[in-house]
Coordinates of C-alpha atoms and ligand atoms in Angstrom, one line a residue:
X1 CA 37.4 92.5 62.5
X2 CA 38.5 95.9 62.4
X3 CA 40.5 98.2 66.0
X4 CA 38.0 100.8 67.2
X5 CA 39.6 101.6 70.5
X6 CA 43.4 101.2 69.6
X7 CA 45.9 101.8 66.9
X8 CA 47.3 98.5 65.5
X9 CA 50.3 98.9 62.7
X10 CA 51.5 95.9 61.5
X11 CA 55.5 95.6 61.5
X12 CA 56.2 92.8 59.4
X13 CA 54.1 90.5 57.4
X14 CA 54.1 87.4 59.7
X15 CA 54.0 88.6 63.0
X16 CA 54.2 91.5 65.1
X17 CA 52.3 94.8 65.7
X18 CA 52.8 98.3 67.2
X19 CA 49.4 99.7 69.3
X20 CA 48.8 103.7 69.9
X21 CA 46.2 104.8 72.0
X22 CA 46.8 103.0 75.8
X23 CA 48.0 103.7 78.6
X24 CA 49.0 100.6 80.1
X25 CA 49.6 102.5 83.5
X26 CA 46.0 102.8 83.8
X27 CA 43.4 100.2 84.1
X28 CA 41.9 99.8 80.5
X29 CA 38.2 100.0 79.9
X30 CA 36.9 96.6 78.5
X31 CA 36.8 96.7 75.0
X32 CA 40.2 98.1 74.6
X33 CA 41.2 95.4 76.8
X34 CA 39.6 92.5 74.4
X35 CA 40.6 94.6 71.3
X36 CA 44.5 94.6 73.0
X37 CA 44.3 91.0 73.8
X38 CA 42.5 90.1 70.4
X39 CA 45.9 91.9 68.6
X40 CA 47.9 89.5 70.9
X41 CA 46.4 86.4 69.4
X42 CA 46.2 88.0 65.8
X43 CA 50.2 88.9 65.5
X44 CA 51.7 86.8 68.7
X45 CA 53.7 90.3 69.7
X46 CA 52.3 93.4 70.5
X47 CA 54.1 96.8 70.7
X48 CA 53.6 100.0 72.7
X49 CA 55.8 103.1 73.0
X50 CA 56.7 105.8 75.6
X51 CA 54.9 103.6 78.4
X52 CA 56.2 104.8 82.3
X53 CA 55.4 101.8 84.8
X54 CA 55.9 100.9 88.3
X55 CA 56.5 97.3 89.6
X56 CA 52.6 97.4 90.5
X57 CA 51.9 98.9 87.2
X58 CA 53.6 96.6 85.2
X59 CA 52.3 93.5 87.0
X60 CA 48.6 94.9 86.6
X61 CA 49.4 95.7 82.8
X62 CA 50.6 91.9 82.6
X63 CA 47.2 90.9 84.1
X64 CA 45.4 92.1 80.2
X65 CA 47.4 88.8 79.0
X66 CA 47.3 86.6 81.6
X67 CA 48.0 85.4 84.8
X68 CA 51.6 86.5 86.3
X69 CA 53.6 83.8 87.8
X70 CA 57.1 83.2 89.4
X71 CA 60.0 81.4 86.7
X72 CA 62.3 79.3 88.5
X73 CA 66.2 80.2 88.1
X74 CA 66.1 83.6 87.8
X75 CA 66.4 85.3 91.1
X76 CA 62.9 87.9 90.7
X77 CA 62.8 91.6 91.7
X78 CA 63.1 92.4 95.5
X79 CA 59.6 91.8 97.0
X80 CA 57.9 91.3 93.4
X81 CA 58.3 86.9 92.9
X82 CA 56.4 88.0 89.4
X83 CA 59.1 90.5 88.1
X84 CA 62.3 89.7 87.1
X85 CA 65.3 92.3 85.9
X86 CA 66.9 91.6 82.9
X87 CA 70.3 93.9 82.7
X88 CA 73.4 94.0 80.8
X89 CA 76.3 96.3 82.5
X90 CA 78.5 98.3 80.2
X91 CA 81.2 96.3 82.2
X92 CA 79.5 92.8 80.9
X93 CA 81.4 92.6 77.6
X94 CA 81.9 90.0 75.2
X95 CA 79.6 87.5 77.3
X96 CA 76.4 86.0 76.6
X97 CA 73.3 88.0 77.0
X98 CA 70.2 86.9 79.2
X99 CA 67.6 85.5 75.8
X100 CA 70.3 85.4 73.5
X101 CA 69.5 82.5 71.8
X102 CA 66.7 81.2 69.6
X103 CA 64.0 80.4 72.4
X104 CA 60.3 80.0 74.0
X105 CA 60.5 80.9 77.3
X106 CA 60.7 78.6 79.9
X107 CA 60.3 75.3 77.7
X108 CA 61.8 73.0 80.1
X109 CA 58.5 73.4 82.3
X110 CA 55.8 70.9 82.5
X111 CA 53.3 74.3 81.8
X112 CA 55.4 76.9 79.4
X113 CA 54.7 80.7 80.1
X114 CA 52.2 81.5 77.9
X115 CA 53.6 84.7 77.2
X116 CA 55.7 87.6 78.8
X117 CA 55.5 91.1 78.8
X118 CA 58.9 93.1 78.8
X119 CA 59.4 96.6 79.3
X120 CA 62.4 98.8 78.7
X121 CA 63.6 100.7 81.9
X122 CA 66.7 101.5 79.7
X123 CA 67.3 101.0 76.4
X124 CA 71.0 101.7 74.6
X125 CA 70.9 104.1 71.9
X126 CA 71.1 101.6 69.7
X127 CA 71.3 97.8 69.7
X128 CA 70.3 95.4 71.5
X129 CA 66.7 94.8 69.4
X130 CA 64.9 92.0 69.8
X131 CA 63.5 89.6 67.4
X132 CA 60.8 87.6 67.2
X133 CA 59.6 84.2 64.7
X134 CA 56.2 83.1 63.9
X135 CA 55.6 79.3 64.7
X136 CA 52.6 79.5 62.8
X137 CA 54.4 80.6 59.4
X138 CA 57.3 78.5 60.5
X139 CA 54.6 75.6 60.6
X140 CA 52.3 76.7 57.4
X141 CA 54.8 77.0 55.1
X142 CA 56.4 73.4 55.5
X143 CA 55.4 70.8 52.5
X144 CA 52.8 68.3 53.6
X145 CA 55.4 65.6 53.7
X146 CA 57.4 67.3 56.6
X147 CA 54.0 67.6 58.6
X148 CA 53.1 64.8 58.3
X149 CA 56.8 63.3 59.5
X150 CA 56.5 66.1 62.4
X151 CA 52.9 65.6 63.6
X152 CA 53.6 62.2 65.8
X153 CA 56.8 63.7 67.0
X154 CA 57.6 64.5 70.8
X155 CA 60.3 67.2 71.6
X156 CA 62.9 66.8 74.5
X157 CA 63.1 70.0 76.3
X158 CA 65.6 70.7 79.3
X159 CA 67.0 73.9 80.9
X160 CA 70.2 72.1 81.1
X161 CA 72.6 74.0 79.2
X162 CA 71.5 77.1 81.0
X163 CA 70.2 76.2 84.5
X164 CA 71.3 72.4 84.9
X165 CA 74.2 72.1 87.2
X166 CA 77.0 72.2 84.3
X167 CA 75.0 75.0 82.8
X168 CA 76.3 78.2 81.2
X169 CA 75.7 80.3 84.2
X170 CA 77.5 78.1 86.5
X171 CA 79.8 80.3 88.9
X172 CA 78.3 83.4 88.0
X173 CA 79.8 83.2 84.5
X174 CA 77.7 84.4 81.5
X175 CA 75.5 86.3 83.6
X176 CA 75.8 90.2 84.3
X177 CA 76.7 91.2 87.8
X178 CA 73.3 92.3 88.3
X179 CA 71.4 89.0 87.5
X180 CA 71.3 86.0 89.9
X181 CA 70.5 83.0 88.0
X182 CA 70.9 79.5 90.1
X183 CA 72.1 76.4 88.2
X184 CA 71.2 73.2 90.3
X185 CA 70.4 69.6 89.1
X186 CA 66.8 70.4 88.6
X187 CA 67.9 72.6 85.6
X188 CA 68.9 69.4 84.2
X189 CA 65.2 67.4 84.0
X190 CA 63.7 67.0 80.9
X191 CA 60.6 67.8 79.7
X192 CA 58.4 66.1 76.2
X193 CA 56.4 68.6 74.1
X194 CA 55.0 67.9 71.1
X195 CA 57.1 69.3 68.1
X196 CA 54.0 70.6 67.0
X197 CA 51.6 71.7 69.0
X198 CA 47.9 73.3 68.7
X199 CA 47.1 77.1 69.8
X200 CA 44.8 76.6 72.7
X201 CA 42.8 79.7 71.4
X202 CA 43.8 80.1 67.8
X203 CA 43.5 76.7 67.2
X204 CA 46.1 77.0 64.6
X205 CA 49.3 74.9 64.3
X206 CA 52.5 76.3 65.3
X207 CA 56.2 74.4 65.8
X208 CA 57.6 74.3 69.4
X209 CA 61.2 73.4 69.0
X210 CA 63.7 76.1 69.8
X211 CA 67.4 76.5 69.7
X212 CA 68.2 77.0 73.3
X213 CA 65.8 74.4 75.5
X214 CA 64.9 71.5 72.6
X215 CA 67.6 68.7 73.2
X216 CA 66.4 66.3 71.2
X217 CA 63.4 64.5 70.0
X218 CA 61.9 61.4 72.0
X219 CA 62.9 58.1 70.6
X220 CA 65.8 59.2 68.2
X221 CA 69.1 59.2 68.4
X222 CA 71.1 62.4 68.9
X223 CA 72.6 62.3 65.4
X224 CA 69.2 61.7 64.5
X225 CA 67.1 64.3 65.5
X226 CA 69.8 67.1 65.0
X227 CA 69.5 67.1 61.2
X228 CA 65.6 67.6 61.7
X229 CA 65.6 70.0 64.8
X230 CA 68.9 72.0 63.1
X231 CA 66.1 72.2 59.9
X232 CA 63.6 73.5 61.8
X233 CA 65.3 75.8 63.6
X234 CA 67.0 77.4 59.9
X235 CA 63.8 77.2 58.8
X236 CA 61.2 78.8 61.3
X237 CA 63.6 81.8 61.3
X238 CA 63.7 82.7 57.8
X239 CA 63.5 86.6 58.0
X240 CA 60.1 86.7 56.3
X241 CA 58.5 84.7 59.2
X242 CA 60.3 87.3 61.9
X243 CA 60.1 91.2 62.7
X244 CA 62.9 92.9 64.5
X245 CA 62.2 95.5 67.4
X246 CA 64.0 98.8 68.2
X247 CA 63.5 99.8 71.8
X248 CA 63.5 103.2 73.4
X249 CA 63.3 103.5 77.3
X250 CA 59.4 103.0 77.8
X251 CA 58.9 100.7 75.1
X252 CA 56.6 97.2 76.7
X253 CA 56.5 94.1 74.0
X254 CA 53.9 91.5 75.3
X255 CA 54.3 88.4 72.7
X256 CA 52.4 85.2 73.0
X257 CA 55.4 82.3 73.7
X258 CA 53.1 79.6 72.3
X259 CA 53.0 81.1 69.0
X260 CA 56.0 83.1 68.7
X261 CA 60.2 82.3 69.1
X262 CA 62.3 85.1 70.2
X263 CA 66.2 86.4 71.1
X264 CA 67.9 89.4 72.6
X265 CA 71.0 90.7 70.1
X266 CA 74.2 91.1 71.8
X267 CA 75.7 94.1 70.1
X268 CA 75.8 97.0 72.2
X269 CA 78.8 95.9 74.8
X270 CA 79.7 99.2 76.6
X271 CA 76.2 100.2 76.7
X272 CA 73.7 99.4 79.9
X273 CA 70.1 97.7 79.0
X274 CA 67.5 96.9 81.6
X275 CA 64.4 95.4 80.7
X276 CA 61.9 94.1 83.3
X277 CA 59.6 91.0 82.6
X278 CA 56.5 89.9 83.8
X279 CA 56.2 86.3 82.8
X280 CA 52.3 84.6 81.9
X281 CA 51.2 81.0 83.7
X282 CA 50.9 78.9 80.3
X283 CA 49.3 75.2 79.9
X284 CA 50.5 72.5 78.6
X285 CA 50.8 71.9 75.3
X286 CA 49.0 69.4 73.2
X287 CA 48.7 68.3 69.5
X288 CA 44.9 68.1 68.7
X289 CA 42.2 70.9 69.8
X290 CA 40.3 68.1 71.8
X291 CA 37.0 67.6 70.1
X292 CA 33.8 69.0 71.3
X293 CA 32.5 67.0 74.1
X294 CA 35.8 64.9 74.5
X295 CA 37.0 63.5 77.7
Ligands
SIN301 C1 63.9 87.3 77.2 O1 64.2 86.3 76.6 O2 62.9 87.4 77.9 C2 64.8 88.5 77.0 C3 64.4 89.3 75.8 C4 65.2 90.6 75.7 O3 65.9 90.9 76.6 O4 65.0 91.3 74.7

């Protein structure tokens, strides 16, 4: 179905497109809200330029997505529980970056965000893109023998290695002077997702394992399930399932977390990004669309 209100551009051929035409400041009439949201499902990230919004704005804008909730771990914005800064200092060199790694957001939780929308405050001249995979290529393009292997499997999910309390962040360390991130035993629960999971509106198959929260796979031994997640993880981030994307100050990327993988690249030490995020209230994933009439 073809844009009549917007501007979409694809960037890549698996996922991702750039919208003209909205002002996400403003409230958006409602067909360019359901045409916005309908690019959402269509390429799992969306992409607008030159965009100037406050706290409110931004939280509003979030709202055309979803529903905005509070992450734990990540100390949020003065007075805004929905809003969290995401900065790098020119001091903060050779250390890791918030959302370096391979990663759905918040994957550890019972309910993963559904999606997130970030917008640049400050963007360095040049670095620090961001890149996103398609679960659904990642998914289509396996042979039928390694579906049908994956479809019974349940992924082990944990915030430990970040947020647990031995986590990278302990003591401050790994995290820029200007981010508060707590690490206490809670960050070490686990969580089981299904290693494939179904879009709850697409109802298309996507992978959910990623590089920074999947730990292991229920029912297999670590040396086990390593091989297979380590596959999947080379796999679903071939560079013809990804697009990569340059920010400028006032650039917003809104992607859907259920369909789409994504990481922050740490190459412009010396030079000051902050990014704000507005993060979605997801569900919980499940295999099977539940059949009409089910329980
Ligand atoms: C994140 O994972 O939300 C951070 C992404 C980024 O800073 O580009």
């Amino acid at each position: 179905m073809a844009y009549e209100t917007i501007e979409v551009e694809p960037l890549a051929g698996s996922i991702g497109a750039e919208i003209a035409g909205v002002d996400l400041s403003k409230p958006l009439s409602n067909r360019q809200s359901d045409e916005v949201y309908r690019a959402f499902l269509e390429y799992s990230v969306v992409f607008f330029r030159d965009q100037d919004l406050s706290p409110e704005q931004e939280i509003a804008a979030g709202r055309v997505f979803g529903e905005p909730y509070s992450i734990p771990f990540v100390k949020p914005m003065d007075g805004y529980p929905e809003l969290i800064d995401i900065i790098k200092e020119p001091e903060d060199v050779k250390m890791y970056n918030f959302g370096g790694r391979w990663h759905h957001d918040v994957s550890f939780q019972e309910e993963p965000a559904k999606g997130a929308l970030l917008y640049a405050l400050e963007a360095p001249k040049w670095g620090g893109d961001t890149v996103f995979a398609s679960m659904y290529a990642a998914y289509e393009t396996l042979s039928d023998g390694m579906k049908a292997l994956l479809e019974p499997l349940v992924g082990l999910h944990s915030g430990r290695n970040s947020y647990g309390a031995s986590g990278k962040f302990v003591g401050g360390a790994n995290s820029s002077r200007s981010m508060q991130i707590e690490n206490t035993a809670e960050g070490d629960a686990v969580m089981e997702h299904p290693v494939v999971r179904t879009h709850p509106e697409t109802g298309r198959k996507c992978l959910f394992v990623n590089q920074n929260y999947t730990v292991g796979i229920k029912g297999m031994e670590e040396r086990e399930a390593r091989p297979i997640l380590d596959f999947l993880l080379e796999h679903a981030t071939r560079d013809e399932f990804t697009c990569r994307f340059r920010w400028r100050s006032g650039s917003v990327a809104v992607w859907d977390n259920r369909a789409a993988m994504h990481h922050a690249i740490n190459d412009y030490d010396g030079a000051r990004r902050h990014m704000r995020r507005v993060t979605l209230k997801g569900d919980r994933p499940f295999r099977e669309q539940p059949s009409a009439g089910a329980e």
